[in-house]
Amino acid sequence: MRHFILPLLAFSLAAPATALPQQAILIRPARVFDGVDPRPHEGWEVLVKGDRIAAVGPNLDARDAEIMALPDSTLMPGMIEGHSHLFLHPYNETLWNDQVLHEPLALRTARAVAQAERTLKAGFTTERDLGTEGAGFADAGLRQAIDKGIVPGPRLLVATKAIVARGAYGPKGFEPGLPIPQGAQEVSGTDEIVRAVREQIAGGADLIKFYADYHWGPGEPSRPTLSEAEMAAGAAAAHDAGREVAVHASTAEGMMRAVRAGADTIEHGYAGTSEVFRLMKAKGVALCPTLAASEAYARYFEGWQGEEPAPESVQENRRSFQLAMKIGVPICMGGDVGVYSHGNNANEMEAMVTAGMPASQVLKAATSGNAAIFRLRDRGSIRPSLLADLVAVEGDPSTDISAVRKVRLVMKGGKVVSAN
């Protein structure tokens, strides 16, 4: 029943823009996780016509449709990565400073192309990329290349350069009078932050990212950097242009300033408190906990091998995540992938389960949850009229989250891009 998959894959990659409309496809998995109901629907089928889902349910009319049988598999919406850096690769390969200062832009872009393809084949059909870390507007160019079909990859939401307080980011440690390329765009004052927001939007930014806090010097703890007034001015400019605002914030004060200033999502939130999370819930601000990044740092720099109890740096992040869940903060599935290898985006999903979120809720966070947080109304669940961005995995990930690693099929816009 699956014999046609590989010919279809070859057709989808090679067909010119003037090709005839593709034939309807009826997918028959063992079950369908629709992105909303925590329980998969046994015996459901999904009919795909063109780039959209045409029908969902049991015993669909298969006339004039190719049948794709996927026994023992769960069909689910294409997953959405909420926090990534396609222009970074793991720090145990090359430290961040050396990536920013010593790797040519062409090398970083070529690597990002390969990493985007690995991400798509891992079942992540949409990805929010939160800063090129010194690679300028290259993410906007990569998004165009993917959209034009020049290279394969997920649908990208890009933040371009990100915005930091002057003197508060890196690379650092050089002669103070020597201009050093930075990993983000520096600002000081409300006029400069508004100018930076508008420059980045003009350069192709789909959203804006601020750093509310960071460590001013090597070995120092994170402290607030941008003021609430600066972020409020920048957020207003972004929202006026229809862009969401993501804010890196790991301290309670940085988080509080960001939420009051109009952030849409808080990234990391390691030192979140009940007061901060209650305000986030009241304002509908989501948390991207990036648990997998904490785990990766502990492995690289603390010698952790995955045993429990985990180091305090990992435990702190877990406690913050657990408190946010208890209070009812919307949770984004985003792991800061790039700190660890692209294509292993499922690291974050497994870390969320380890920290106490049920597997079915993690799946929802990675599909309809992220779609709602990022205001993507055309994807994230399986229902008629939405984009046919679909993934089939072996087993049932609603009970065993590791099943998302066993990808059998990836479909983007109704076209098969990977099949096993």
Short mmCIF file of C-alpha atoms in Angstrom, two decimals:
data_model
loop_
_atom_site.label_atom_id
_atom_site.label_comp_id
_atom_site.label_asym_id
_atom_site.label_seq_id
_atom_site.Cartn_x
_atom_site.Cartn_y
_atom_site.Cartn_z
CA MET A 1 0.00 0.00 0.00
CA ARG A 2 2.97 2.33 0.45
CA HIS A 3 4.79 1.45 -2.79
CA PHE A 4 4.01 4.79 -4.43
CA ILE A 5 5.69 6.93 -1.76
CA LEU A 6 9.18 7.03 -3.20
CA PRO A 7 8.05 7.88 -6.76
CA LEU A 8 5.83 10.60 -5.29
CA LEU A 9 8.78 11.95 -3.33
CA ALA A 10 10.92 12.10 -6.46
CA PHE A 11 8.11 13.86 -8.33
CA SER A 12 7.56 16.43 -5.61
CA LEU A 13 11.22 17.43 -5.56
CA ALA A 14 11.66 17.56 -9.33
CA ALA A 15 8.31 18.82 -10.65
CA PRO A 16 8.44 22.26 -12.30
CA ALA A 17 6.12 25.09 -11.29
CA THR A 18 3.93 24.38 -14.36
CA ALA A 19 3.23 20.75 -13.34
CA LEU A 20 -0.33 19.47 -13.39
CA PRO A 21 -2.25 19.59 -10.10
CA GLN A 22 -1.13 16.77 -7.86
CA GLN A 23 -3.46 13.86 -7.24
CA ALA A 24 -5.41 13.71 -4.01
CA ILE A 25 -3.86 11.53 -1.33
CA LEU A 26 -5.77 9.56 1.30
CA ILE A 27 -3.58 8.78 4.31
CA ARG A 28 -4.59 5.77 6.40
CA PRO A 29 -2.56 5.62 9.62
CA ALA A 30 -3.34 3.54 12.69
CA ARG A 31 -4.42 6.70 14.52
CA VAL A 32 -4.55 10.48 14.15
CA PHE A 33 -3.42 12.97 16.79
CA ASP A 34 -5.28 16.07 15.66
CA GLY A 35 -3.26 18.56 17.73
CA VAL A 36 -6.17 19.44 20.02
CA ASP A 37 -7.68 16.32 21.57
CA PRO A 38 -5.14 14.70 23.92
CA ARG A 39 -6.32 11.24 22.79
CA PRO A 40 -5.48 10.08 19.26
CA HIS A 41 -8.40 9.05 17.07
CA GLU A 42 -8.18 5.38 16.16
CA GLY A 43 -9.16 4.53 12.60
CA TRP A 44 -9.25 8.10 11.31
CA GLU A 45 -8.05 8.99 7.83
CA VAL A 46 -6.90 12.26 6.30
CA LEU A 47 -7.61 13.35 2.72
CA VAL A 48 -5.16 15.82 1.18
CA LYS A 49 -5.93 17.84 -1.94
CA GLY A 50 -3.32 20.23 -3.22
CA ASP A 51 -1.58 21.91 -0.30
CA ARG A 52 -4.54 21.58 2.09
CA ILE A 53 -6.33 19.06 4.25
CA ALA A 54 -9.65 18.35 2.56
CA ALA A 55 -11.31 15.95 5.01
CA VAL A 56 -10.63 14.16 8.29
CA GLY A 57 -12.40 11.23 9.93
CA PRO A 58 -13.21 7.53 9.56
CA ASN A 59 -14.14 5.84 6.28
CA LEU A 60 -13.45 8.76 3.96
CA ASP A 61 -14.29 8.60 0.26
CA ALA A 62 -11.08 7.47 -1.48
CA ARG A 63 -12.27 7.77 -5.08
CA ASP A 64 -9.62 9.21 -7.39
CA ALA A 65 -7.11 9.38 -4.52
CA GLU A 66 -3.81 7.62 -4.05
CA ILE A 67 -3.94 5.50 -0.88
CA MET A 68 -1.06 5.87 1.56
CA ALA A 69 -1.27 3.17 4.23
CA LEU A 70 0.77 3.75 7.39
CA PRO A 71 -0.01 0.84 9.74
CA ASP A 72 1.27 1.08 13.32
CA SER A 73 1.82 4.83 12.87
CA THR A 74 0.37 8.01 14.30
CA LEU A 75 -0.35 10.87 11.91
CA MET A 76 -0.04 14.29 13.53
CA PRO A 77 0.34 17.93 12.51
CA GLY A 78 3.78 19.01 11.41
CA MET A 79 5.59 20.07 14.57
CA ILE A 80 6.53 23.70 15.24
CA GLU A 81 9.92 24.52 16.76
CA GLY A 82 9.50 27.60 18.93
CA HIS A 83 13.09 28.65 19.68
CA SER A 84 15.99 27.91 17.37
CA HIS A 85 19.17 29.36 15.88
CA LEU A 86 19.82 27.84 12.47
CA PHE A 87 23.06 29.81 12.14
CA LEU A 88 24.56 28.19 15.24
CA HIS A 89 25.82 24.67 15.81
CA PRO A 90 26.61 22.89 19.09
CA TYR A 91 29.05 24.63 21.39
CA ASN A 92 30.95 21.42 22.07
CA GLU A 93 31.91 21.55 18.37
CA THR A 94 32.81 25.25 18.25
CA LEU A 95 32.35 27.79 21.02
CA TRP A 96 29.89 30.62 20.41
CA ASN A 97 32.59 33.32 20.30
CA ASP A 98 34.49 31.43 17.62
CA GLN A 99 31.37 30.86 15.54
CA VAL A 100 30.54 34.57 15.58
CA LEU A 101 34.10 35.86 15.04
CA HIS A 102 35.86 33.26 12.93
CA GLU A 103 33.36 31.38 10.78
CA PRO A 104 32.74 33.00 7.36
CA LEU A 105 29.18 34.00 6.57
CA ALA A 106 29.14 31.69 3.55
CA LEU A 107 30.13 28.75 5.77
CA ARG A 108 27.49 29.62 8.35
CA THR A 109 24.84 29.96 5.65
CA ALA A 110 25.76 26.65 4.01
CA ARG A 111 25.57 24.95 7.39
CA ALA A 112 22.19 26.61 8.09
CA VAL A 113 20.85 25.23 4.80
CA ALA A 114 21.85 21.71 5.80
CA GLN A 115 20.46 22.20 9.30
CA ALA A 116 17.14 23.44 7.95
CA GLU A 117 16.78 20.27 5.88
CA ARG A 118 17.58 18.07 8.89
CA THR A 119 14.97 19.95 10.90
CA LEU A 120 12.30 19.38 8.27
CA LYS A 121 13.10 15.67 7.96
CA ALA A 122 12.81 15.39 11.75
CA GLY A 123 9.15 16.37 11.41
CA PHE A 124 9.33 20.10 12.18
CA THR A 125 7.55 21.84 9.33
CA THR A 126 7.60 25.31 10.93
CA GLU A 127 10.43 26.92 12.87
CA ARG A 128 10.80 30.20 14.76
CA ASP A 129 14.43 31.31 14.43
CA LEU A 130 15.35 33.80 17.14
CA GLY A 131 18.50 35.50 15.92
CA THR A 132 21.37 34.86 13.53
CA GLU A 133 24.03 35.58 16.18
CA GLY A 134 26.26 37.75 14.01
CA ALA A 135 25.03 36.52 10.61
CA GLY A 136 23.00 39.66 9.91
CA PHE A 137 19.88 39.20 7.80
CA ALA A 138 20.94 35.82 6.41
CA ASP A 139 17.92 34.10 7.99
CA ALA A 140 15.59 36.25 5.89
CA GLY A 141 17.47 35.11 2.79
CA LEU A 142 17.26 31.49 3.88
CA ARG A 143 13.51 31.87 4.42
CA GLN A 144 13.19 33.15 0.86
CA ALA A 145 15.24 30.27 -0.53
CA ILE A 146 12.99 27.77 1.26
CA ASP A 147 9.80 29.53 0.17
CA LYS A 148 10.98 29.57 -3.46
CA GLY A 149 11.79 25.86 -3.35
CA ILE A 150 15.51 26.40 -3.91
CA VAL A 151 16.43 24.46 -0.76
CA PRO A 152 14.30 22.25 1.52
CA GLY A 153 13.41 23.38 5.01
CA PRO A 154 10.60 24.29 7.38
CA ARG A 155 8.45 27.39 7.06
CA LEU A 156 10.52 30.00 8.88
CA LEU A 157 9.61 32.86 11.19
CA VAL A 158 12.80 34.89 11.53
CA ALA A 159 13.98 37.53 14.01
CA THR A 160 17.11 38.55 12.03
CA LYS A 161 19.73 40.21 14.28
CA ALA A 162 17.99 40.46 17.70
CA ILE A 163 18.43 43.59 19.87
CA VAL A 164 20.64 44.05 22.94
CA ALA A 165 21.70 46.89 25.23
CA ARG A 166 24.97 48.47 24.14
CA GLY A 167 27.88 46.79 25.89
CA ALA A 168 25.79 43.93 27.27
CA TYR A 169 26.34 41.15 24.74
CA GLY A 170 29.35 39.64 23.01
CA PRO A 171 31.86 38.63 21.87
CA LYS A 172 33.88 40.30 24.63
CA GLY A 173 37.36 40.24 26.11
CA PHE A 174 39.21 42.35 23.55
CA GLU A 175 40.90 45.76 23.60
CA PRO A 176 38.08 48.13 24.65
CA GLY A 177 38.80 50.61 21.86
CA LEU A 178 38.67 47.97 19.14
CA PRO A 179 35.31 47.55 17.37
CA ILE A 180 34.32 43.88 17.60
CA PRO A 181 31.50 42.27 15.56
CA GLN A 182 28.59 41.53 17.86
CA GLY A 183 26.10 38.69 17.97
CA ALA A 184 23.14 41.11 17.96
CA GLN A 185 22.29 44.75 17.20
CA GLU A 186 23.25 47.10 20.02
CA VAL A 187 21.03 49.98 21.18
CA SER A 188 20.95 52.58 23.90
CA GLY A 189 17.81 54.59 24.57
CA THR A 190 14.30 54.54 23.18
CA ASP A 191 15.12 56.26 19.89
CA GLU A 192 17.80 53.72 19.05
CA ILE A 193 15.67 50.72 19.93
CA VAL A 194 12.77 51.95 17.80
CA ARG A 195 15.19 52.56 14.93
CA ALA A 196 16.63 49.05 15.31
CA VAL A 197 13.15 47.47 15.32
CA ARG A 198 12.23 49.27 12.11
CA GLU A 199 15.56 48.43 10.46
CA GLN A 200 15.10 44.77 11.23
CA ILE A 201 11.52 44.74 9.95
CA ALA A 202 12.73 46.42 6.76
CA GLY A 203 15.35 43.68 6.51
CA GLY A 204 12.74 40.95 6.66
CA ALA A 205 12.09 40.23 10.34
CA ASP A 206 8.83 38.37 11.03
CA LEU A 207 9.20 39.06 14.75
CA ILE A 208 11.47 41.05 17.04
CA LYS A 209 13.69 39.67 19.77
CA PHE A 210 15.05 41.66 22.72
CA TYR A 211 17.48 40.70 25.47
CA ALA A 212 16.02 41.95 28.75
CA ASP A 213 19.02 40.71 30.72
CA TYR A 214 22.46 39.24 30.20
CA HIS A 215 25.82 39.01 31.95
CA TRP A 216 27.68 42.28 31.51
CA GLY A 217 31.09 40.71 32.01
CA PRO A 218 32.65 37.22 31.88
CA GLY A 219 31.78 35.24 34.98
CA GLU A 220 29.14 37.70 36.14
CA PRO A 221 25.54 36.63 36.80
CA SER A 222 22.79 37.79 34.45
CA ARG A 223 21.46 41.25 35.27
CA PRO A 224 18.83 43.48 33.65
CA THR A 225 20.11 45.32 30.58
CA LEU A 226 17.36 47.04 28.61
CA SER A 227 15.07 49.24 30.67
CA GLU A 228 11.32 48.77 30.72
CA ALA A 229 10.93 52.07 28.88
CA GLU A 230 13.30 50.95 26.12
CA MET A 231 11.52 47.63 25.64
CA ALA A 232 8.10 49.27 25.75
CA ALA A 233 9.10 51.64 22.96
CA GLY A 234 10.52 48.80 20.90
CA ALA A 235 7.54 46.54 21.53
CA ALA A 236 5.13 49.29 20.51
CA ALA A 237 7.02 49.78 17.24
CA ALA A 238 7.00 46.05 16.59
CA HIS A 239 3.30 45.65 17.39
CA ASP A 240 2.44 48.64 15.21
CA ALA A 241 4.05 46.72 12.35
CA GLY A 242 2.17 43.52 13.19
CA ARG A 243 5.21 41.72 14.63
CA GLU A 244 5.29 39.71 17.83
CA VAL A 245 7.99 40.30 20.44
CA ALA A 246 10.11 37.54 21.97
CA VAL A 247 12.29 38.46 24.94
CA HIS A 248 15.30 36.63 26.31
CA ALA A 249 14.91 36.93 30.08
CA SER A 250 16.40 34.67 32.72
CA THR A 251 16.14 36.89 35.82
CA ALA A 252 12.92 37.72 37.64
CA GLU A 253 13.47 41.46 37.13
CA GLY A 254 14.23 41.05 33.44
CA MET A 255 11.12 38.94 33.00
CA MET A 256 8.95 41.43 34.87
CA ARG A 257 10.20 44.36 32.81
CA ALA A 258 9.62 42.44 29.59
CA VAL A 259 6.08 41.38 30.48
CA ARG A 260 5.12 44.91 31.54
CA ALA A 261 6.69 46.29 28.35
CA GLY A 262 4.51 44.13 26.09
CA ALA A 263 6.42 40.90 25.39
CA ASP A 264 4.47 38.14 23.67
CA THR A 265 6.82 35.34 24.73
CA ILE A 266 9.51 35.02 27.40
CA GLU A 267 12.46 32.87 26.42
CA HIS A 268 14.18 30.79 29.15
CA GLY A 269 12.67 32.29 32.33
CA TYR A 270 15.01 30.32 34.59
CA ALA A 271 14.45 32.46 37.70
CA GLY A 272 10.73 32.97 37.21
CA THR A 273 8.68 33.63 40.35
CA SER A 274 5.02 33.24 41.22
CA GLU A 275 4.56 37.00 40.85
CA VAL A 276 6.06 37.00 37.35
CA PHE A 277 4.14 33.96 36.20
CA ARG A 278 0.83 35.27 37.52
CA LEU A 279 1.36 38.45 35.52
CA MET A 280 2.29 36.40 32.45
CA LYS A 281 -0.90 34.37 32.78
CA ALA A 282 -3.01 37.51 33.22
CA LYS A 283 -1.50 39.06 30.08
CA GLY A 284 -1.43 35.85 28.02
CA VAL A 285 2.37 35.88 27.72
CA ALA A 286 3.83 32.46 26.90
CA LEU A 287 6.98 30.85 28.28
CA CYS A 288 9.52 29.04 26.08
CA PRO A 289 11.44 27.17 28.80
CA THR A 290 14.38 25.88 26.67
CA LEU A 291 14.99 22.98 29.04
CA ALA A 292 17.10 21.14 26.49
CA ALA A 293 19.54 24.05 26.28
CA SER A 294 20.11 23.90 30.03
CA GLU A 295 20.76 20.19 29.72
CA ALA A 296 23.18 20.72 26.84
CA TYR A 297 25.15 23.37 28.77
CA ALA A 298 25.38 21.00 31.74
CA ARG A 299 26.72 18.24 29.51
CA TYR A 300 29.26 20.47 27.76
CA PHE A 301 30.54 22.55 30.65
CA GLU A 302 29.65 20.68 33.88
CA GLY A 303 30.45 17.12 32.83
CA TRP A 304 26.88 15.91 33.36
CA GLN A 305 26.14 12.52 31.79
CA GLY A 306 22.36 12.57 32.19
CA GLU A 307 22.14 10.91 35.58
CA GLU A 308 19.74 12.10 38.29
CA PRO A 309 19.76 14.22 40.29
CA ALA A 310 20.67 16.66 37.54
CA PRO A 311 22.93 19.66 38.22
CA GLU A 312 21.37 22.71 39.87
CA SER A 313 21.40 24.62 36.58
CA VAL A 314 19.05 22.00 35.11
CA GLN A 315 16.97 21.71 38.28
CA GLU A 316 16.45 25.49 38.43
CA ASN A 317 15.04 25.47 34.91
CA ARG A 318 12.78 22.52 35.71
CA ARG A 319 11.42 24.24 38.83
CA SER A 320 10.62 27.38 36.87
CA PHE A 321 8.87 25.35 34.18
CA GLN A 322 6.88 23.42 36.79
CA LEU A 323 5.82 26.62 38.55
CA ALA A 324 4.73 28.19 35.27
CA MET A 325 2.64 25.10 34.45
CA LYS A 326 1.06 25.11 37.91
CA ILE A 327 0.03 28.76 37.58
CA GLY A 328 -1.33 28.21 34.08
CA VAL A 329 1.11 30.12 31.89
CA PRO A 330 0.85 29.20 28.19
CA ILE A 331 3.81 26.96 27.36
CA CYS A 332 5.72 27.15 24.11
CA MET A 333 7.69 24.15 22.87
CA GLY A 334 11.07 25.64 22.05
CA GLY A 335 14.44 24.26 23.05
CA ASP A 336 17.06 26.79 21.85
CA VAL A 337 18.20 24.26 19.28
CA GLY A 338 21.54 25.29 17.83
CA VAL A 339 23.02 25.05 21.30
CA TYR A 340 22.52 21.34 20.55
CA SER A 341 22.26 19.75 17.12
CA HIS A 342 19.51 20.59 14.65
CA GLY A 343 17.32 17.63 13.84
CA ASN A 344 17.38 16.68 17.53
CA ASN A 345 14.58 19.14 18.27
CA ALA A 346 12.80 16.34 20.14
CA ASN A 347 15.33 16.82 22.96
CA GLU A 348 13.12 19.60 24.29
CA MET A 349 9.97 17.51 24.11
CA GLU A 350 11.59 14.70 26.07
CA ALA A 351 12.93 17.21 28.62
CA MET A 352 9.43 18.61 29.10
CA VAL A 353 8.09 15.14 29.86
CA THR A 354 10.96 14.50 32.28
CA ALA A 355 10.07 17.78 34.03
CA GLY A 356 6.46 16.73 34.51
CA MET A 357 4.35 17.66 31.47
CA PRO A 358 2.27 14.74 30.11
CA ALA A 359 3.34 13.55 26.67
CA SER A 360 -0.03 14.46 25.13
CA GLN A 361 0.30 18.03 26.41
CA VAL A 362 3.83 18.27 25.03
CA LEU A 363 2.52 17.17 21.63
CA LYS A 364 -0.17 19.82 21.83
CA ALA A 365 2.41 22.46 22.78
CA ALA A 366 4.48 21.51 19.72
CA THR A 367 1.51 21.73 17.36
CA SER A 368 -1.68 23.67 18.03
CA GLY A 369 -0.21 25.34 21.12
CA ASN A 370 2.69 26.95 19.28
CA ALA A 371 0.42 27.76 16.35
CA ALA A 372 -1.87 29.72 18.69
CA ILE A 373 1.00 31.47 20.50
CA PHE A 374 2.60 32.51 17.19
CA ARG A 375 -0.77 33.37 15.62
CA LEU A 376 -0.42 30.85 12.80
CA ARG A 377 -4.05 30.21 11.93
CA ASP A 378 -3.35 28.00 8.91
CA ARG A 379 -1.50 25.15 10.68
CA GLY A 380 -0.94 23.30 13.95
CA SER A 381 -3.90 20.91 13.89
CA ILE A 382 -5.49 18.40 11.54
CA ARG A 383 -8.76 19.74 10.25
CA PRO A 384 -10.18 20.72 6.85
CA SER A 385 -8.81 23.84 5.10
CA LEU A 386 -5.53 23.95 7.05
CA LEU A 387 -2.15 23.43 5.40
CA ALA A 388 -1.30 19.80 4.76
CA ASP A 389 1.84 19.96 6.91
CA LEU A 390 1.76 16.44 8.36
CA VAL A 391 4.08 14.00 10.08
CA ALA A 392 3.67 10.27 10.67
CA VAL A 393 5.68 8.59 13.41
CA GLU A 394 5.97 4.96 14.44
CA GLY A 395 4.05 4.17 17.62
CA ASP A 396 1.97 6.50 19.78
CA PRO A 397 3.76 9.67 20.92
CA SER A 398 0.83 10.66 23.14
CA THR A 399 1.96 7.93 25.53
CA ASP A 400 5.67 7.70 24.64
CA ILE A 401 7.10 11.02 23.53
CA SER A 402 10.25 9.38 22.16
CA ALA A 403 8.11 8.07 19.29
CA VAL A 404 8.43 11.49 17.62
CA ARG A 405 12.01 10.49 16.75
CA LYS A 406 10.75 7.56 14.63
CA VAL A 407 9.61 9.60 11.65
CA ARG A 408 8.07 7.63 8.78
CA LEU A 409 6.60 10.46 6.72
CA VAL A 410 6.96 14.22 6.43
CA MET A 411 4.55 16.14 4.23
CA LYS A 412 4.75 19.90 3.72
CA GLY A 413 2.04 21.69 1.79
CA GLY A 414 0.67 18.39 0.53
CA LYS A 415 4.00 17.21 -0.90
CA VAL A 416 5.98 14.30 0.51
CA VAL A 417 9.45 15.52 1.41
CA SER A 418 10.63 12.49 3.39
CA ALA A 419 9.38 8.92 3.64
CA ASN A 420 10.80 5.87 5.38
#
